[in-house]
Amino acid sequence: MQGARTPRDRPSSEALHELQQITFSPPASAKAGFSTATGYRIKRDPTFPSRNKTPRDRRRPDPLAGVWDSEVVPMLEDCPGLRPVGILEEPRRRHPDPDPNVRRTLERRIGDWKAQHGPEKEVMFRQNHEPGRMGLSDFTHSKGLDITIAGQKLKHMLYHFRLPWSGFRHAEVILGGESFTALAESLQAALWQPGGAPKEHRAGYLSAGFRNHRKEDAGDMTKRCRLLCKHYRMKPSRNNRGVAHENGATCCPHGHPEREINDALALRGSREFADLDAYRTFIAGIVGRCNARRAAGISTERKLLNRLPNMRTTGHEETSVRVTSSSGFILKKVFCTVPLLLTSHRLGVRIHDDRLELCPGSTWQPALPRKRKGSSAKAVHVVDCRHVIHSLKTRPMALMNLVYRDELFPREAYRRCFETALKREGERSACRLTVKLPAPAHEENCEALLAAEIDACLQEGRLPEIDHLRARFAPAAGVMPAVSVTRATLPGHGDLPGMAGAS
């Protein structure tokens, strides 16, 4: 039917413009591709239909008419950073009967006002990154992860390294702050994983790399940071103070690994880890899966990175301490115990982020865990029970007021046993029993089993007996085999194997 109009007959803007320029006729309508009725309507009124609509008037009174110009706008001009919910409380306080549904209207009106009269915002200029040119480092806090190690909440940070072109990532668990030791060890681990170093290394405003204490030293790089970058032939740089988006290629993606860690922890069903190594393995697995998705780009950028040196440079601090008569030393306001034989000796110490390595002579001994003194007045001790327990057995009453008594107990069961014995039998018996408990644990290497036995005794309402524990965990008595030796006679000496023909 010629006069009928279908959705396909709806004229385009180009067709309307063409029809407005010519005198209407049925052939012109057919040529434009729509019906004759539409052509007659356009001839009567050539205005677009969307422009013929009259604006809809307000259907209800403006709830902000009495407070917008007089109260809200002055608050926005004085404090542009105020949130709408904060601004809403002031009119509610002054006017007893506000509209309960005014919050959404206020938020929308404030958004429109800021778009026209608000403060200017800084422009972010996106950058093109060249492969192999830049690597970025930064530290981020991990307070929201709520990680616990053996029941104790882990206070830590995450070091984050990134190659922005390929998206390569590396993450390390940092127990201390943004120190040079943490930066050097983590950065070198990140560089040796892809097998190359970028031409430029950019870090945040880190005191580990720059002297920021005084304004005149703001651009002074520390000697250690400069030598570290020189070792890997990298040009060091940093972003300005308080301008994190200059290091945005690594600062912005901080949320991605944290969200991935939170998702992985939720799927894991627990935020508890047996030890620190298990947590570090967990983080390495998450970052490794992120790098696996970018394997092609990482392989391409690896070819453009600088070759690594033959070996890593020093990533720790070195100092020397003297062992006192307390069989320990004080380093950075933390007391650490050592074996009794090292008393009065001077030790070399390598300070890492999570451990201390000791060298009494030319041999480095097993490392001690490192702790840090916080802002609290409570003293911090790193105590190994094996270092002092044998000397403490000769003077058991010294345990009563020992300054590091709480740190001396290797497990919680030993502390509960001491407190129970103190209540039931007094100080002398409690100290004598407690100093004898760790001895079989260290001698037979059964600390966990002994702690479980102590817990079982305490649950039964009795104290453990040291003789029973020694018999329970003593090694099985070995049986020496009977060996009979037959003495050879001198006449038969020549008949022994190998002696034939000997003169």
Coordinates of N, CA, C and O in Angstrom, one line a residue, residues 49-198:
P49 N 11.5 16.2 14.5 CA 10.5 15.9 15.6 C 11.1 16.0 17.0 O 10.4 16.3 17.9
S50 N 12.4 15.6 17.1 CA 13.0 15.7 18.5 C 13.1 17.1 19.0 O 13.2 17.3 20.2
R51 N 13.1 18.1 18.1 CA 13.1 19.5 18.5 C 11.8 20.1 18.7 O 11.7 21.3 19.2
N52 N 10.7 19.4 18.5 CA 9.4 19.9 18.7 C 8.9 19.6 20.1 O 7.8 20.1 20.5
K53 N 9.6 18.8 20.9 CA 9.2 18.5 22.2 C 9.4 19.7 23.1 O 10.5 20.3 23.2
T54 N 8.4 20.0 23.9 CA 8.5 21.1 24.9 C 9.1 20.5 26.2 O 8.8 19.4 26.6
P55 N 10.0 21.3 26.8 CA 10.6 20.8 28.1 C 9.6 20.5 29.1 O 8.6 21.2 29.3
R56 N 9.8 19.4 29.9 CA 8.9 19.1 30.9 C 9.1 19.9 32.1 O 10.2 20.2 32.6
D57 N 8.0 20.5 32.6 CA 8.1 21.4 33.8 C 8.2 20.5 35.1 O 8.0 19.3 35.1
R58 N 8.7 21.2 36.2 CA 8.8 20.5 37.4 C 7.5 20.0 37.9 O 6.5 20.8 37.9
R59 N 7.4 18.8 38.4 CA 6.2 18.2 38.8 C 5.9 18.4 40.3 O 4.8 18.2 40.8
R60 N 7.0 18.7 41.1 CA 6.8 19.0 42.5 C 7.7 20.2 42.9 O 8.7 20.5 42.2
P61 N 7.5 20.8 44.0 CA 8.3 21.9 44.4 C 9.7 21.5 44.6 O 10.0 20.4 45.0
D62 N 10.6 22.5 44.4 CA 12.1 22.2 44.6 C 12.4 22.1 46.0 O 12.2 23.1 46.8
P63 N 12.9 20.9 46.5 CA 13.1 20.8 48.0 C 14.3 21.6 48.5 O 14.5 21.8 49.7
L64 N 15.2 22.1 47.5 CA 16.3 22.8 47.9 C 16.2 24.3 47.6 O 17.2 25.0 47.7
A65 N 15.0 24.8 47.3 CA 14.8 26.2 46.9 C 15.2 27.1 48.0 O 15.8 28.2 47.8
G66 N 15.0 26.8 49.3 CA 15.2 27.7 50.4 C 16.6 27.6 50.9 O 17.0 28.5 51.7
V67 N 17.4 26.6 50.6 CA 18.8 26.4 51.2 C 19.9 26.4 50.2 O 21.0 26.5 50.5
W68 N 19.6 26.2 48.9 CA 20.6 26.0 47.9 C 21.5 27.3 47.8 O 22.7 27.2 48.0
D69 N 20.9 28.4 47.4 CA 21.7 29.6 47.2 C 22.3 30.2 48.5 O 23.3 30.8 48.5
S70 N 21.5 30.1 49.6 CA 21.9 30.7 50.8 C 22.8 29.9 51.7 O 23.6 30.5 52.5
E71 N 22.8 28.6 51.6 CA 23.5 27.8 52.5 C 24.5 26.8 51.8 O 25.7 26.7 52.1
V72 N 23.9 26.1 50.8 CA 24.7 25.0 50.2 C 25.9 25.6 49.3 O 27.0 25.2 49.4
V73 N 25.5 26.6 48.5 CA 26.6 27.1 47.6 C 27.7 27.8 48.4 O 28.9 27.6 48.0
P74 N 27.4 28.6 49.4 CA 28.6 29.1 50.2 C 29.5 28.0 50.8 O 30.7 28.2 50.9
M75 N 28.9 26.9 51.3 CA 29.7 25.8 51.8 C 30.5 25.2 50.7 O 31.7 24.8 51.0
L76 N 30.0 25.0 49.5 CA 30.8 24.5 48.4 C 31.9 25.4 48.0 O 33.0 24.9 47.7
E77 N 31.7 26.7 48.0 CA 32.7 27.6 47.7 C 33.8 27.7 48.7 O 35.0 27.9 48.3
D78 N 33.5 27.6 50.0 CA 34.5 27.6 51.0 C 35.3 26.3 51.1 O 36.5 26.3 51.3
C79 N 34.6 25.2 51.0 CA 35.2 23.8 51.2 C 34.7 23.0 50.0 O 33.7 22.2 50.2
P80 N 35.3 23.0 48.9 CA 34.9 22.2 47.7 C 35.0 20.7 48.0 O 34.3 19.9 47.3
G81 N 35.8 20.3 48.9 CA 36.0 18.9 49.2 C 34.9 18.2 50.1 O 35.0 17.0 50.3
L82 N 34.0 19.0 50.5 CA 33.0 18.4 51.4 C 32.1 17.4 50.6 O 31.7 17.6 49.5
R83 N 31.8 16.3 51.3 CA 30.9 15.3 50.7 C 29.5 15.8 50.8 O 29.1 16.5 51.7
P84 N 28.6 15.4 49.8 CA 27.2 15.7 49.9 C 26.5 15.3 51.2 O 25.7 16.0 51.7
V85 N 26.9 14.1 51.7 CA 26.3 13.7 53.0 C 26.7 14.6 54.1 O 25.9 14.7 55.1
G86 N 27.9 15.2 54.1 CA 28.3 16.1 55.1 C 27.6 17.4 55.0 O 27.3 18.1 56.0
I87 N 27.4 17.9 53.8 CA 26.7 19.1 53.6 C 25.2 19.0 54.0 O 24.6 19.9 54.5
L88 N 24.6 17.8 53.8 CA 23.2 17.6 54.1 C 23.0 17.7 55.6 O 21.8 18.2 56.0
E89 N 23.9 17.4 56.4 CA 23.7 17.5 57.9 C 23.5 18.9 58.4 O 22.7 19.1 59.3
E90 N 24.1 19.9 57.7 CA 24.0 21.3 58.2 C 22.6 21.8 57.9 O 21.9 22.4 58.9
P91 N 21.9 21.7 56.7 CA 20.5 22.1 56.6 C 19.6 21.4 57.5 O 18.6 21.9 58.0
R92 N 19.9 20.1 57.7 CA 19.0 19.3 58.6 C 19.1 19.9 60.1 O 18.1 19.8 60.8
R93 N 20.2 20.3 60.4 CA 20.4 20.9 61.8 C 19.7 22.2 61.9 O 19.1 22.5 63.0
R94 N 19.7 23.0 60.9 CA 19.1 24.4 60.9 C 17.6 24.3 60.7 O 16.9 25.2 61.3
H95 N 17.1 23.4 59.9 CA 15.7 23.4 59.6 C 15.1 22.1 60.2 O 15.6 21.0 59.8
P96 N 14.2 22.2 61.0 CA 13.7 21.0 61.7 C 12.9 20.0 60.9 O 12.8 18.8 61.2
D97 N 12.3 20.4 59.8 CA 11.5 19.6 59.0 C 12.0 19.5 57.6 O 11.4 20.0 56.6
P98 N 13.1 18.8 57.3 CA 13.6 18.7 56.0 C 12.9 17.6 55.2 O 12.3 16.7 55.8
D99 N 13.0 17.6 53.9 CA 12.5 16.5 53.1 C 13.4 15.3 53.3 O 14.6 15.3 53.1
P100 N 12.8 14.1 53.7 CA 13.6 13.0 53.9 C 14.2 12.4 52.7 O 15.2 11.6 52.7
N101 N 13.7 12.7 51.5 CA 14.2 12.2 50.2 C 15.0 13.2 49.5 O 15.1 13.1 48.2
V102 N 15.7 14.1 50.2 CA 16.4 15.2 49.5 C 17.8 14.8 49.2 O 18.5 15.5 48.5
R103 N 18.3 13.7 49.7 CA 19.8 13.4 49.6 C 20.2 13.2 48.2 O 21.2 13.7 47.7
R104 N 19.4 12.4 47.4 CA 19.8 12.1 46.1 C 19.7 13.3 45.2 O 20.5 13.6 44.3
T105 N 18.7 14.2 45.5 CA 18.6 15.5 44.7 C 19.8 16.3 45.0 O 20.3 17.0 44.1
L106 N 20.2 16.4 46.3 CA 21.4 17.2 46.7 C 22.6 16.7 46.0 O 23.5 17.5 45.5
E107 N 22.8 15.4 46.0 CA 24.0 14.8 45.3 C 24.1 15.1 43.8 O 25.1 15.5 43.3
R108 N 22.9 15.0 43.2 CA 22.9 15.3 41.8 C 23.1 16.8 41.5 O 23.8 17.2 40.6
R109 N 22.5 17.7 42.4 CA 22.7 19.1 42.2 C 24.1 19.6 42.5 O 24.7 20.4 41.8
I110 N 24.8 19.0 43.5 CA 26.2 19.3 43.8 C 27.1 18.8 42.6 O 28.0 19.5 42.2
G111 N 26.8 17.7 42.0 CA 27.6 17.2 40.9 C 27.5 18.1 39.7 O 28.5 18.4 39.0
D112 N 26.3 18.7 39.4 CA 26.1 19.6 38.4 C 26.8 20.9 38.7 O 27.4 21.6 37.8
W113 N 26.8 21.4 40.0 CA 27.5 22.6 40.3 C 29.0 22.5 40.2 O 29.6 23.4 39.7
K114 N 29.5 21.3 40.6 CA 31.0 21.2 40.5 C 31.4 21.1 39.0 O 32.6 21.5 38.7
A115 N 30.6 20.5 38.2 CA 30.9 20.5 36.8 C 31.0 21.9 36.1 O 31.8 22.0 35.1
Q116 N 30.4 22.9 36.7 CA 30.4 24.2 36.2 C 31.2 25.2 37.0 O 31.9 26.1 36.4
H117 N 31.2 25.1 38.3 CA 31.9 26.1 39.2 C 32.9 25.4 40.1 O 33.5 26.2 40.9
G118 N 33.1 24.1 40.0 CA 34.1 23.5 40.9 C 35.5 23.8 40.6 O 35.8 24.4 39.6
P119 N 36.4 23.3 41.5 CA 37.9 23.6 41.2 C 38.4 22.8 40.0 O 37.8 21.7 39.7
E120 N 39.4 23.3 39.4 CA 40.0 22.6 38.2 C 40.7 21.3 38.7 O 41.3 21.3 39.8
K121 N 40.6 20.3 37.9 CA 41.3 19.0 38.2 C 42.5 18.8 37.4 O 42.6 19.4 36.2
E122 N 43.4 18.1 37.9 CA 44.7 17.8 37.2 C 44.4 16.9 36.0 O 43.7 15.9 36.2
V123 N 45.1 17.1 34.9 CA 44.9 16.3 33.8 C 46.0 15.2 33.8 O 47.2 15.4 34.1
M124 N 45.6 14.0 33.5 CA 46.5 12.8 33.5 C 46.8 12.6 32.0 O 46.0 12.4 31.2
F125 N 48.1 12.7 31.7 CA 48.6 12.5 30.4 C 49.1 11.1 30.2 O 50.1 10.7 30.8
R126 N 48.4 10.3 29.4 CA 48.8 8.9 29.2 C 50.1 8.9 28.4 O 50.3 9.6 27.5
Q127 N 51.0 7.9 28.7 CA 52.3 7.8 28.1 C 52.4 6.5 27.3 O 51.8 5.5 27.6
N128 N 53.3 6.6 26.3 CA 53.6 5.5 25.5 C 55.0 4.9 26.1 O 56.0 5.7 26.1
H129 N 55.0 3.7 26.5 CA 56.1 3.1 27.1 C 56.9 2.3 26.0 O 56.3 1.5 25.3
E130 N 58.2 2.4 26.0 CA 59.0 1.7 25.1 C 59.5 0.4 25.7 O 59.8 0.4 26.9
P131 N 59.6 -0.7 25.0 CA 60.0 -1.9 25.6 C 61.5 -1.9 26.1 O 62.4 -1.4 25.3
G132 N 61.7 -2.3 27.3 CA 63.1 -2.4 27.8 C 63.6 -1.0 28.3 O 64.8 -1.0 28.7
R133 N 62.8 0.0 28.3 CA 63.4 1.3 28.7 C 63.2 1.6 30.2 O 64.2 2.1 30.8
M134 N 62.1 1.2 30.8 CA 61.9 1.6 32.2 C 61.4 0.5 33.0 O 60.6 -0.4 32.6
G135 N 61.8 0.4 34.3 CA 61.3 -0.4 35.3 C 60.9 0.4 36.5 O 61.6 1.4 36.8
L136 N 59.8 0.0 37.2 CA 59.3 0.9 38.3 C 59.2 0.0 39.6 O 58.8 -1.1 39.5
S137 N 59.5 0.7 40.7 CA 59.5 0.0 42.0 C 58.7 0.9 42.9 O 58.7 2.1 42.9
D138 N 58.0 0.2 43.8 CA 57.2 0.9 44.9 C 56.9 -0.1 46.0 O 56.8 -1.3 45.8
F139 N 56.6 0.4 47.2 CA 56.1 -0.4 48.3 C 54.6 0.0 48.6 O 54.2 1.1 48.4
T140 N 53.9 -1.0 49.0 CA 52.5 -0.8 49.3 C 52.2 -1.5 50.6 O 52.7 -2.6 50.9
H141 N 51.3 -0.9 51.5 CA 50.9 -1.6 52.7 C 49.9 -2.6 52.4 O 49.1 -2.6 51.4
S142 N 49.8 -3.6 53.3 CA 48.9 -4.7 53.1 C 48.0 -5.0 54.4 O 47.9 -6.1 54.9
K143 N 47.5 -3.9 54.9 CA 46.7 -4.0 56.1 C 45.4 -4.8 55.9 O 44.9 -5.4 56.9
G144 N 44.8 -4.7 54.7 CA 43.6 -5.3 54.5 C 43.6 -6.8 54.3 O 42.6 -7.5 54.2
L145 N 44.8 -7.4 54.2 CA 44.9 -8.8 53.9 C 44.7 -9.7 55.2 O 44.3 -10.8 55.0
D146 N 45.0 -9.2 56.3 CA 44.8 -9.9 57.6 C 45.5 -11.3 57.6 O 44.8 -12.3 57.9
I147 N 46.8 -11.3 57.2 CA 47.5 -12.6 57.2 C 48.0 -13.0 58.6 O 48.4 -12.1 59.3
T148 N 47.8 -14.2 59.0 CA 48.4 -14.7 60.2 C 49.3 -15.8 60.0 O 49.1 -16.7 59.1
I149 N 50.4 -15.8 60.7 CA 51.5 -16.9 60.6 C 51.5 -17.6 62.0 O 51.9 -17.0 63.0
A150 N 51.1 -18.8 62.0 CA 51.1 -19.7 63.2 C 50.3 -19.0 64.3 O 50.7 -18.9 65.5
G151 N 49.2 -18.4 63.9 CA 48.3 -17.7 64.9 C 48.6 -16.3 65.2 O 47.8 -15.6 65.9
Q152 N 49.8 -15.8 64.7 CA 50.2 -14.4 65.0 C 49.9 -13.5 63.7 O 50.3 -13.9 62.6
K153 N 49.3 -12.4 63.9 CA 49.0 -11.5 62.8 C 50.4 -11.0 62.2 O 51.2 -10.5 62.9
L154 N 50.5 -11.0 60.9 CA 51.7 -10.6 60.2 C 51.6 -9.2 59.8 O 50.8 -8.8 59.0
K155 N 52.5 -8.4 60.3 CA 52.6 -7.0 59.9 C 53.7 -6.9 58.8 O 54.8 -7.1 59.1
H156 N 53.3 -6.5 57.6 CA 54.2 -6.6 56.5 C 53.8 -5.6 55.4 O 52.7 -5.0 55.5
M157 N 54.7 -5.5 54.4 CA 54.4 -4.7 53.2 C 54.7 -5.6 52.0 O 55.2 -6.7 52.2
L158 N 54.3 -5.1 50.9 CA 54.6 -5.8 49.6 C 55.4 -4.9 48.7 O 55.1 -3.7 48.5
Y159 N 56.6 -5.4 48.3 CA 57.4 -4.7 47.3 C 56.8 -5.1 45.9 O 56.6 -6.2 45.6
H160 N 56.6 -4.1 45.0 CA 56.0 -4.3 43.7 C 57.0 -3.7 42.7 O 57.3 -2.5 42.7
F161 N 57.4 -4.6 41.8 CA 58.2 -4.1 40.6 C 57.5 -4.5 39.3 O 56.8 -5.5 39.2
R162 N 57.6 -3.6 38.4 CA 56.8 -3.8 37.1 C 57.6 -3.2 35.9 O 58.2 -2.2 36.0
L163 N 57.5 -3.9 34.8 CA 58.0 -3.4 33.5 C 56.7 -3.0 32.8 O 55.9 -3.9 32.4
P164 N 56.5 -1.7 32.6 CA 55.2 -1.2 32.1 C 54.8 -1.7 30.7 O 53.6 -1.8 30.4
W165 N 55.8 -1.9 29.8 CA 55.5 -2.3 28.5 C 54.9 -3.7 28.4 O 53.8 -3.9 27.8
S166 N 55.5 -4.6 29.0 CA 55.1 -6.0 28.9 C 54.1 -6.4 30.0 O 53.4 -7.4 30.0
G167 N 54.1 -5.6 31.1 CA 53.3 -5.9 32.3 C 53.9 -7.0 33.2 O 53.3 -7.5 34.1
F168 N 55.3 -7.2 33.1 CA 55.9 -8.2 34.0 C 55.8 -7.6 35.4 O 56.0 -6.4 35.7
R169 N 55.6 -8.5 36.3 CA 55.4 -8.1 37.8 C 56.3 -9.0 38.6 O 56.6 -10.2 38.3
H170 N 56.7 -8.4 39.7 CA 57.4 -9.2 40.8 C 57.0 -8.6 42.1 O 56.9 -7.4 42.3
A171 N 56.7 -9.5 43.1 CA 56.3 -9.0 44.4 C 57.1 -9.8 45.5 O 57.4 -11.0 45.3
E172 N 57.4 -9.1 46.5 CA 58.2 -9.6 47.6 C 57.5 -9.2 48.9 O 57.0 -8.1 49.1
V173 N 57.5 -10.1 49.9 CA 57.0 -9.8 51.2 C 58.1 -9.1 52.0 O 59.2 -9.7 52.2
I174 N 57.8 -7.9 52.5 CA 58.7 -7.1 53.3 C 58.2 -7.0 54.7 O 57.1 -6.6 55.0
L175 N 59.1 -7.4 55.7 CA 58.7 -7.4 57.1 C 59.0 -6.0 57.7 O 58.3 -5.7 58.7
G176 N 60.0 -5.3 57.2 CA 60.3 -4.0 57.8 C 59.6 -2.9 57.0 O 58.6 -3.0 56.3
G177 N 60.3 -1.7 57.0 CA 59.8 -0.6 56.2 C 60.5 -0.5 54.9 O 61.0 -1.5 54.3
E178 N 60.4 0.7 54.3 CA 61.0 1.0 53.0 C 62.5 1.2 53.1 O 62.9 2.3 52.9
S179 N 63.2 0.2 53.5 CA 64.7 0.4 53.8 C 65.4 0.1 52.5 O 64.9 -0.5 51.6
F180 N 66.7 0.5 52.5 CA 67.6 0.2 51.4 C 67.8 -1.3 51.3 O 67.9 -1.9 50.2
T181 N 67.9 -2.0 52.4 CA 68.1 -3.5 52.4 C 66.9 -4.1 51.6 O 67.1 -5.0 50.8
A182 N 65.7 -3.7 52.0 CA 64.5 -4.3 51.3 C 64.5 -4.0 49.9 O 64.1 -4.8 49.0
L183 N 64.8 -2.7 49.5 CA 64.8 -2.3 48.1 C 65.9 -3.1 47.3 O 65.6 -3.6 46.2
A184 N 67.1 -3.2 47.8 CA 68.2 -3.8 47.1 C 67.9 -5.3 46.9 O 68.1 -5.8 45.8
E185 N 67.5 -6.0 47.9 CA 67.3 -7.4 47.8 C 66.1 -7.7 46.9 O 66.2 -8.6 46.0
S186 N 65.0 -7.0 47.0 CA 63.8 -7.2 46.2 C 64.1 -6.8 44.8 O 63.6 -7.5 43.9
L187 N 64.7 -5.7 44.5 CA 65.0 -5.2 43.2 C 65.8 -6.2 42.4 O 65.6 -6.5 41.3
Q188 N 66.9 -6.7 43.1 CA 67.8 -7.7 42.4 C 67.0 -9.0 42.1 O 67.2 -9.6 41.0
A189 N 66.2 -9.4 43.0 CA 65.4 -10.6 42.8 C 64.5 -10.4 41.6 O 64.3 -11.3 40.8
A190 N 63.9 -9.2 41.4 CA 63.0 -8.9 40.3 C 63.8 -8.8 39.0 O 63.3 -9.3 38.0
L191 N 65.0 -8.3 39.0 CA 65.8 -8.2 37.8 C 66.3 -9.5 37.3 O 66.4 -9.8 36.1
W192 N 66.7 -10.4 38.2 CA 67.2 -11.7 37.8 C 66.2 -12.7 37.4 O 66.5 -13.7 36.7
Q193 N 64.9 -12.4 37.7 CA 63.9 -13.3 37.2 C 63.7 -13.2 35.7 O 63.6 -14.3 35.0
P194 N 63.5 -12.0 35.1 CA 63.4 -12.0 33.6 C 64.8 -12.1 32.9 O 64.9 -12.3 31.7
G195 N 65.9 -12.0 33.7 CA 67.2 -12.1 33.1 C 67.7 -10.9 32.4 O 68.6 -11.0 31.5
G196 N 67.3 -9.7 32.9 CA 67.8 -8.4 32.3 C 67.3 -7.3 33.1 O 66.5 -7.3 34.0
A197 N 68.0 -6.1 32.8 CA 67.7 -4.9 33.6 C 67.3 -3.8 32.6 O 67.8 -3.7 31.5
P198 N 66.3 -3.0 32.9 CA 65.9 -1.9 32.0 C 66.9 -0.8 32.0 O 67.8 -0.7 32.9

